[in-house]
Short mmCIF file of C-alpha atoms in Angstrom, two decimals:
data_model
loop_
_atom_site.label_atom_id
_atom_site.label_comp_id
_atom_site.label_asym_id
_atom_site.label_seq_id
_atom_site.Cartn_x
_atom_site.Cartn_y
_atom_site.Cartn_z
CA UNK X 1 62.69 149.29 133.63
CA UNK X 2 64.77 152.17 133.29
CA UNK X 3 63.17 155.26 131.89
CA UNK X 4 64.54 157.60 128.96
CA UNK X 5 61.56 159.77 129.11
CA UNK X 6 60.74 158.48 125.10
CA UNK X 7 57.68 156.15 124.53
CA UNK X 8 59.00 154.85 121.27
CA UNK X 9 61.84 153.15 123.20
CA UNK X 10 59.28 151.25 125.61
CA UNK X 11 57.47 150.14 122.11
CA UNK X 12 60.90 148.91 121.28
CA UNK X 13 61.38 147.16 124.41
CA UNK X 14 58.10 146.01 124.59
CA UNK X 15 58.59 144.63 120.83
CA UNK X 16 62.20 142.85 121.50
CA UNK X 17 60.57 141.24 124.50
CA UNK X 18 57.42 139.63 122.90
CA UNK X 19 60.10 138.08 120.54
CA UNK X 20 62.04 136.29 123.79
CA UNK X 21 59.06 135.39 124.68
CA UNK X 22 58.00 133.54 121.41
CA UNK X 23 61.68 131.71 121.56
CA UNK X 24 61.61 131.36 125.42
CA UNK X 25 57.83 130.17 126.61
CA UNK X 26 56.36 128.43 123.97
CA UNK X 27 57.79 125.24 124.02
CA UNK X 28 56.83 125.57 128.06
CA UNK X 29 54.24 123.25 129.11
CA UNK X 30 51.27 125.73 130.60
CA UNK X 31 50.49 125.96 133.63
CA UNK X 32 46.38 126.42 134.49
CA UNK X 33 45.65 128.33 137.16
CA UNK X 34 43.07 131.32 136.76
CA UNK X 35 43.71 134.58 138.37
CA UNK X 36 41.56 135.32 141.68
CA UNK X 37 39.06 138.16 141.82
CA UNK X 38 41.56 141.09 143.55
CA UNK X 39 41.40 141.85 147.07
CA UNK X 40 41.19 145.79 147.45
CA UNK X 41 44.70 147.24 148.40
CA UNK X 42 45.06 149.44 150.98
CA UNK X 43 47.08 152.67 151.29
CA UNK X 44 49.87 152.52 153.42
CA UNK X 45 51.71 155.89 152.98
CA UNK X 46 52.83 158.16 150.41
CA UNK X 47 56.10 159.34 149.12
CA UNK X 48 57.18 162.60 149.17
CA UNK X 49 59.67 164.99 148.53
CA UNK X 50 60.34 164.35 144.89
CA UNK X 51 63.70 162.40 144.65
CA UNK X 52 61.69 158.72 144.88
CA UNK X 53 59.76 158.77 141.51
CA UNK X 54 61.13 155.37 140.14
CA UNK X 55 61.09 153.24 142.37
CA UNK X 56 62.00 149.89 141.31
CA UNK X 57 62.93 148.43 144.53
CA UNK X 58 61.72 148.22 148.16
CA UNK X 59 62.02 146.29 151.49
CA UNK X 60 60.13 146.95 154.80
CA UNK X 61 62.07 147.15 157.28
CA UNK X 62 61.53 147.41 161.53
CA UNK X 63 61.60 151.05 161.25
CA UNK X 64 60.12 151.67 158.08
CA UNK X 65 61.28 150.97 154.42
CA UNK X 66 64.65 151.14 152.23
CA UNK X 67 63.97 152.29 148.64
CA UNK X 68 65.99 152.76 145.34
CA UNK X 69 65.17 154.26 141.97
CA UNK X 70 66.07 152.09 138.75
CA UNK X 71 69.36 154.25 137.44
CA UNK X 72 68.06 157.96 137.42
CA UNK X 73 70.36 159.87 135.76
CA UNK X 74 70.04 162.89 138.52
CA UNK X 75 72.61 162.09 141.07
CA UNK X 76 70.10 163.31 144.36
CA UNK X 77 68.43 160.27 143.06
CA UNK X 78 70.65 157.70 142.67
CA UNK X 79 71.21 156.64 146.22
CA UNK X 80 69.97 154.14 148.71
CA UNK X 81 66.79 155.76 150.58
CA UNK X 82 66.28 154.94 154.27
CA UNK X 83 62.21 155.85 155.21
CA UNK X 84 60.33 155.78 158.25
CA UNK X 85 56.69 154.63 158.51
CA UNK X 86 55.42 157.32 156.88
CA UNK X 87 57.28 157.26 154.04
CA UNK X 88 59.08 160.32 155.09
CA UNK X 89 63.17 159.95 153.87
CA UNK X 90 64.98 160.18 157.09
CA UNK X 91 68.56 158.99 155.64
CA UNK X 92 70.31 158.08 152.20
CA UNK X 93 73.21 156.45 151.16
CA UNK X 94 75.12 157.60 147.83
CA UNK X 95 77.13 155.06 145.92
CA UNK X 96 80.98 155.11 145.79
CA UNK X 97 80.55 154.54 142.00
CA UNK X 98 77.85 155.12 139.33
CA UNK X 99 75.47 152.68 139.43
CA UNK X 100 74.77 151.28 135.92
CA UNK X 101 70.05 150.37 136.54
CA UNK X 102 69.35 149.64 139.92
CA UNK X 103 66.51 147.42 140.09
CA UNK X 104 65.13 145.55 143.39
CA UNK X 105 66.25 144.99 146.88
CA UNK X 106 66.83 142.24 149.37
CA UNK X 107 68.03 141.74 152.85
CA UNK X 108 69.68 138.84 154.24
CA UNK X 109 69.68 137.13 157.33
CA UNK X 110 72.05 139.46 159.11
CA UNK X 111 70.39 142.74 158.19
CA UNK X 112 72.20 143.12 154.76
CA UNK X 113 70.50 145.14 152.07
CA UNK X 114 71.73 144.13 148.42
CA UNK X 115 71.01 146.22 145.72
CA UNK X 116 70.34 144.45 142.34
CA UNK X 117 72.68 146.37 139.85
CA UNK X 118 70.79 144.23 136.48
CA UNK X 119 68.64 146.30 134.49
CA UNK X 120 69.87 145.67 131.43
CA UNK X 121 66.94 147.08 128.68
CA UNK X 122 69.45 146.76 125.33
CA UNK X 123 70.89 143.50 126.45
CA UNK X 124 74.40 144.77 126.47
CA UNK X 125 76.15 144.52 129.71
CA UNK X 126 79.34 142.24 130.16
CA UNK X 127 78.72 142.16 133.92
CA UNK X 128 76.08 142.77 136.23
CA UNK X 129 76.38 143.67 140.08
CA UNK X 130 75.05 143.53 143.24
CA UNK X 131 75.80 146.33 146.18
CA UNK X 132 75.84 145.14 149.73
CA UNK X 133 75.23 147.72 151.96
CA UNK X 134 75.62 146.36 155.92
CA UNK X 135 74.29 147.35 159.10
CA UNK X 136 75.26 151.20 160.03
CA UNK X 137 77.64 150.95 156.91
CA UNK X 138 77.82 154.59 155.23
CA UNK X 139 79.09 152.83 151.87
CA UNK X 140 77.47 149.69 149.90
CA UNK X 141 80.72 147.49 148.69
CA UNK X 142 80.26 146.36 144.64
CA UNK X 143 80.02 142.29 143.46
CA UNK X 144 80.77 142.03 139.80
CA UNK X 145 78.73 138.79 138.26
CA UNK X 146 78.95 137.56 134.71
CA UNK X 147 75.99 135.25 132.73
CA UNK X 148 77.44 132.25 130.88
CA UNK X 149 75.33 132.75 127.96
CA UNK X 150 75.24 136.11 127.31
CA UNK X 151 73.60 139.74 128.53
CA UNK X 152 69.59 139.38 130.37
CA UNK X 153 67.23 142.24 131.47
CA UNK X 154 66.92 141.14 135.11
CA UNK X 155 64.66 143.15 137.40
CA UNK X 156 63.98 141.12 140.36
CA UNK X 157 66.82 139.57 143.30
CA UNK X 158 66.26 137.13 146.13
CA UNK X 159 69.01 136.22 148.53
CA UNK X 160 68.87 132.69 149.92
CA UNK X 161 69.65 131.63 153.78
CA UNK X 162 73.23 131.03 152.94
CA UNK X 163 73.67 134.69 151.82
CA UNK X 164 73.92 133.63 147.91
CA UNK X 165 71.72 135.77 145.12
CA UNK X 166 69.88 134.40 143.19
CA UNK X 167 68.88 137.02 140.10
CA UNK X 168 65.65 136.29 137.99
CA UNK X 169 65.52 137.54 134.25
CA UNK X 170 62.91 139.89 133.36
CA UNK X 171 60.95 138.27 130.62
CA UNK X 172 61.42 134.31 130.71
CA UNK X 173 62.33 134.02 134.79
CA UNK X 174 65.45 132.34 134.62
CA UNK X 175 66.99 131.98 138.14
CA UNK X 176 70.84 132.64 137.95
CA UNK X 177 73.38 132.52 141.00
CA UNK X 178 76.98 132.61 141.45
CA UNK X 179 79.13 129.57 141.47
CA UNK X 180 81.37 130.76 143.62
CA UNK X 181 81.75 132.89 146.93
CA UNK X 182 81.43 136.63 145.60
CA UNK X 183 84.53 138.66 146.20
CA UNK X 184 85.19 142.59 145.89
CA UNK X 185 86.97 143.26 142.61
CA UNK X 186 86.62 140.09 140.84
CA UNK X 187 83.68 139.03 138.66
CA UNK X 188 81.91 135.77 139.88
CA UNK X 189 80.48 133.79 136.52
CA UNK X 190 76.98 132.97 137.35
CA UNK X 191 74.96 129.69 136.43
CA UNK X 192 71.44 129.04 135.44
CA UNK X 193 69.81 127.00 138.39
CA UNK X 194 66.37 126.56 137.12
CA UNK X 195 63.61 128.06 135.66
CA UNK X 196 60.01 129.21 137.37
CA UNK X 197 56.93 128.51 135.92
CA UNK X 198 53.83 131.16 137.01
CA UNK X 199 50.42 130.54 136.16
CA UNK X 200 48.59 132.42 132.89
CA UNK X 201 47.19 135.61 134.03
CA UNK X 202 43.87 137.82 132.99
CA UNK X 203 44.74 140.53 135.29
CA UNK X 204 44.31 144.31 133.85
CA UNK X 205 47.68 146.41 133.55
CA UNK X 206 49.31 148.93 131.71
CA UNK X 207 51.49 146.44 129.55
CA UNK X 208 48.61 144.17 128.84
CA UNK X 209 49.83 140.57 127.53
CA UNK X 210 53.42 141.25 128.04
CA UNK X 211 52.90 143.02 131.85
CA UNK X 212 51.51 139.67 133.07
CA UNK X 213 54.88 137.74 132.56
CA UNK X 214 57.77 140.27 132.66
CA UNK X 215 58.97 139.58 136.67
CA UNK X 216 60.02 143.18 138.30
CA UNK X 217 60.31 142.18 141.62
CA UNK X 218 61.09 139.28 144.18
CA UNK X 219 61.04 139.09 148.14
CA UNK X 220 61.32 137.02 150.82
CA UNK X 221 59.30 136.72 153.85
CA UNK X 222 60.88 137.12 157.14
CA UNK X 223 60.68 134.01 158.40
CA UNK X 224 61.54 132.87 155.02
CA UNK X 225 59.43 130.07 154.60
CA UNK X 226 57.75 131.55 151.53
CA UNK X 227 58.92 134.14 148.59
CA UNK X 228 57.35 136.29 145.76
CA UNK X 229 57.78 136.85 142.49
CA UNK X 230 55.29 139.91 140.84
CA UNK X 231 54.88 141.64 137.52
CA UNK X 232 53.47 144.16 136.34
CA UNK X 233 50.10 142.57 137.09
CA UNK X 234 50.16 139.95 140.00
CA UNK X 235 52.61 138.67 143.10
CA UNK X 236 52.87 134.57 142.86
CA UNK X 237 54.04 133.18 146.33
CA UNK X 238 55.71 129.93 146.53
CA UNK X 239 56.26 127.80 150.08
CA UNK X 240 60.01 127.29 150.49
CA UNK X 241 61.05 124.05 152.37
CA UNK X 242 64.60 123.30 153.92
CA UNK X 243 65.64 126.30 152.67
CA UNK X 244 65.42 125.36 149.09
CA UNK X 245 64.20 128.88 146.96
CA UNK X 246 65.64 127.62 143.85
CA UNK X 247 62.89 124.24 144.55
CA UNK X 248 60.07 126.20 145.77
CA UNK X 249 60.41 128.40 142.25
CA UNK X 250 60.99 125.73 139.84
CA UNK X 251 58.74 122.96 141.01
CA UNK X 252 56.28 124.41 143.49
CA UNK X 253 52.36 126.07 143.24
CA UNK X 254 51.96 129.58 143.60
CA UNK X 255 49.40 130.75 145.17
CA UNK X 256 48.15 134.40 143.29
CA UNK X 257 47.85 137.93 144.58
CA UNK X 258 45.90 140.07 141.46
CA UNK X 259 47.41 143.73 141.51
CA UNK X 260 45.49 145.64 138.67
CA UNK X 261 46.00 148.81 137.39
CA UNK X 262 49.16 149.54 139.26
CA UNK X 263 50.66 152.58 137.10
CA UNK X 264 54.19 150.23 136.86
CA UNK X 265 54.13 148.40 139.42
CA UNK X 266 58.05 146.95 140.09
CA UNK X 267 58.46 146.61 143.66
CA UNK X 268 56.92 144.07 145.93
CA UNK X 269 57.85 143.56 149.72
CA UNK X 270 56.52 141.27 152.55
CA UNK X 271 54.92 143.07 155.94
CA UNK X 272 57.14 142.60 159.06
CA UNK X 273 54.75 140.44 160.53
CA UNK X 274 54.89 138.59 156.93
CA UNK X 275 50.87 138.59 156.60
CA UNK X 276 50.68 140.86 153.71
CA UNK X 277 52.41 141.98 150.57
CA UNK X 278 53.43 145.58 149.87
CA UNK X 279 53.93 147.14 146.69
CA UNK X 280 54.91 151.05 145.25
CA UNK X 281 54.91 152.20 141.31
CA UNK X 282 56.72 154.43 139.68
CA UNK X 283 55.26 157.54 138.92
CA UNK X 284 58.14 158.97 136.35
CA UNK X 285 54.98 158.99 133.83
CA UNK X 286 52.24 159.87 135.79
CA UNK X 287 50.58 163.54 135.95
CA UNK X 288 52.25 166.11 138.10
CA UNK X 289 52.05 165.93 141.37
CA UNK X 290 51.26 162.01 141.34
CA UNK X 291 53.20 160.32 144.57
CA UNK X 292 53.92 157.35 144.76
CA UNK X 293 52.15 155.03 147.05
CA UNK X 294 53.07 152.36 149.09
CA UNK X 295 50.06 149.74 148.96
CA UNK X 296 49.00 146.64 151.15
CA UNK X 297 47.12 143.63 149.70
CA UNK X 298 46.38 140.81 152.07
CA UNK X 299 47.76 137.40 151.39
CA UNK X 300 45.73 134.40 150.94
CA UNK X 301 45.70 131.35 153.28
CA UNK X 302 48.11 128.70 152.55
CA UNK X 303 46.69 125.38 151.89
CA UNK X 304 49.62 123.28 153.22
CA UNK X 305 52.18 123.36 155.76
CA UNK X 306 55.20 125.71 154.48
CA UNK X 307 57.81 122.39 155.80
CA UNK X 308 55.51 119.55 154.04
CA UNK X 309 56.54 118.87 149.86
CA UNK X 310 54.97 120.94 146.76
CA UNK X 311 52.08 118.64 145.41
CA UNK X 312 53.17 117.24 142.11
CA UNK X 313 51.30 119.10 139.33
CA UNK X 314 48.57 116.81 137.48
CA UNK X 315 49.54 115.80 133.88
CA UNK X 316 47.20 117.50 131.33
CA UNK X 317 46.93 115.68 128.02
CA UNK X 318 45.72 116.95 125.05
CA UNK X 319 42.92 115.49 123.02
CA UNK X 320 44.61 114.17 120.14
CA UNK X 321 45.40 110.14 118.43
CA UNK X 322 48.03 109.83 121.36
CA UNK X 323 51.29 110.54 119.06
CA UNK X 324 51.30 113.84 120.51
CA UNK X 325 50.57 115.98 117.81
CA UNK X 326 47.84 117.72 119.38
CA UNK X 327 50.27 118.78 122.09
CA UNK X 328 52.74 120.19 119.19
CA UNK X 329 49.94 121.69 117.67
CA UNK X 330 49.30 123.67 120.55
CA UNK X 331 53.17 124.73 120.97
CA UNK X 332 52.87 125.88 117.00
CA UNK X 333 49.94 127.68 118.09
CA UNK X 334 51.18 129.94 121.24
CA UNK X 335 54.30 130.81 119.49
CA UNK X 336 52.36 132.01 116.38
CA UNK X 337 50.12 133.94 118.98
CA UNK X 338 53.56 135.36 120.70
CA UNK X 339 54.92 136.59 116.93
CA UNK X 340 51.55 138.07 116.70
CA UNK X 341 51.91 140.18 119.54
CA UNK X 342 55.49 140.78 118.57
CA UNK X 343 54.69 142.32 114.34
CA UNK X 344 51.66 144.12 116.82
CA UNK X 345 54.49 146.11 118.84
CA UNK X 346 56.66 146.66 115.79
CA UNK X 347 53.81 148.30 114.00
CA UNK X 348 53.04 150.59 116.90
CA UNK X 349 57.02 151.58 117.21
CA UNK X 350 56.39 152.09 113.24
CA UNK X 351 53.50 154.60 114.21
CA UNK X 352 54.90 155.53 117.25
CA UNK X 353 57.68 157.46 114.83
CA UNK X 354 55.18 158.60 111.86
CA UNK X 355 53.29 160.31 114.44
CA UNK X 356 56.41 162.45 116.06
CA UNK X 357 57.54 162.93 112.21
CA UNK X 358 54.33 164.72 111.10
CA UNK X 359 54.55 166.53 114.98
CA UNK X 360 58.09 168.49 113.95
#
């Protein structure tokens, strides 16, 4: 989420995406699957130095960690961060071009990092991008990419073992990918591959309701037999067999990693020895002097083997006369709960403004 430094704008955000979400998820069937107590995170290292306050992307890495801010407008910061263990910047790569909202990381199989150019707050891009930046390269090269069906906010990019991206909206986790090979100077029309489905959430966050389903961040272990997707309030890993992400997300189980209270919590990363998750916030907001953190939260046991298929989900049916009215009911029902929230946010955008009126 890229920051203007204005609260009213996040209301607006906030407000626009509560209303995707009443058109987007309520039809959705539910999925049941209550959040675990958290397991306490542990401090990894801290960030300093002063150019690394937004971090919206991050990957561990055998040496340390690669980092990028989502679009700052200062140009120190709008470069590709190299760390070492410690969190200390010991390299950075600038752009050849402005950057438009830079937004998560991913490496591929041959050491790769891609830079997900696809924050997109209003809605109003024509094209999106991805940066590939590889091995001892002192310039990332730019991909173009085009939705069919109009402009997302997309905050969170996973590349698959075949070295193809696969970019997942921000507020109804539609998984997009190219159709074709991406090429340098042309612009590669995406299609929607699927949709995932996380599990309802209780966990406390900044954002509330609307933190607990807008994705920020995806990752891939290294031996890529699992991935992540997190929000602003818990990581959901999902086995990945054959290969198959776009399987593993649509049709598979997550099992859930509770991150509360995380001041904006958009990056998540795998360990190298892929037996923990790592996250960092932003701390744009935060009091002066606030660093950001890198944290470690341990990863539950799997409960099958990675290689055998997701169990199919049980049916749930609602009580009802069996016409399936009861099950209507209850789609009526969530998306009168999602306009709810949505009039809710447009009121405090309303107030949001009456209070910096009376302020002048």
């Amino acid at each position: 989420m890229r920051r203007r430094g204005n609260g009213t704008r996040r209301l607006r955000v906030a407000a626009g995406a509560v209303v995707v979400l009443a058109a987007t998820t309520a039809p959705g069937p539910a999925v049941a699957n209550p959040t675990p107590a958290p397991a306490p995170a542990t401090p990894v290292c801290e960030v300093r130095g002063g150019r690394l306050s937004e971090i919206s992307g991050m990957v561990a890495t055998d040496g340390g960690f690669v980092m990028v801010n989502d679009g700052a407008d200062d140009e120190a910061r709008r470069r590709i961060f190299f760390l070492d263990e410690r969190c200390s910047v010991v390299r950075s790569v600038s752009y050849p071009s402005r950057p438009r909202d830079t937004e998560d990381l991913a490496v591929g199989a041959d050491g790769t990092v891609w830079v997900a150019d696809t924050g997109d707050n209003d809605r109003s891009r024509q094209t999106i991008a991805v940066w590939k930046l590889p091995p001892g390269a002192d310039r990332p090269v730019l991909y173009r990419m085009a939705y069919p069906d109009g402009p997302h906010d997309a905050e969170a990019l996973l590349v698959t073992a075949d070295d193809r991206p696969l970019v997942v909206t921000k507020y109804s986790a539609t998984l997009y990918a190219p159709s074709a090979p991406l090429r340098p100077g042309t612009t590669a029309r995406l299609e929607k591959v699927g949709q995932a489905r996380l599990p309802a959430s209780t966990t406390s966050n900044p954002f509330g309701a609307l933190g607990r389903t807008a994705v920020t961040g995806a990752a891939t272990a290294p031996d890529g037999r699992r991935v992540v997707l997190r929000t602003y309030a818990d990581a959901y890993e999902f086995d990945v067999s054959d290969g198959d992400v776009v399987s593993a997300l649509t049709g598979g189980t997550p099992r859930v990693v509770a991150l509360p209270d995380e001041p904006q919590g958009e990056s998540v990363t795998y360990s190298r020895d892929g037996q923990s998750l790592l996250t960092v916030s932003e701390t744009a907001d935060q009091p002066p002097g606030t660093l950001p953190t890198v944290l470690r939260y341990p990863l539950p046991a799997p409960v099958a083997s990675p290689t055998s298929p997701a169990a199919p989900e049980p049916t749930v049916r609602a009580a009802g006369d069996g016409t399936g009215r009861s099950g209507a009911l209850g789609t009526y029902l969530v998306a009168a709960g999602a306009l709810g929230l949505a009039l809710i946010a447009v009121g405090l955008v309303a107030l949001a403004r009456a209070r910096r009126s009376r302020s002048r």
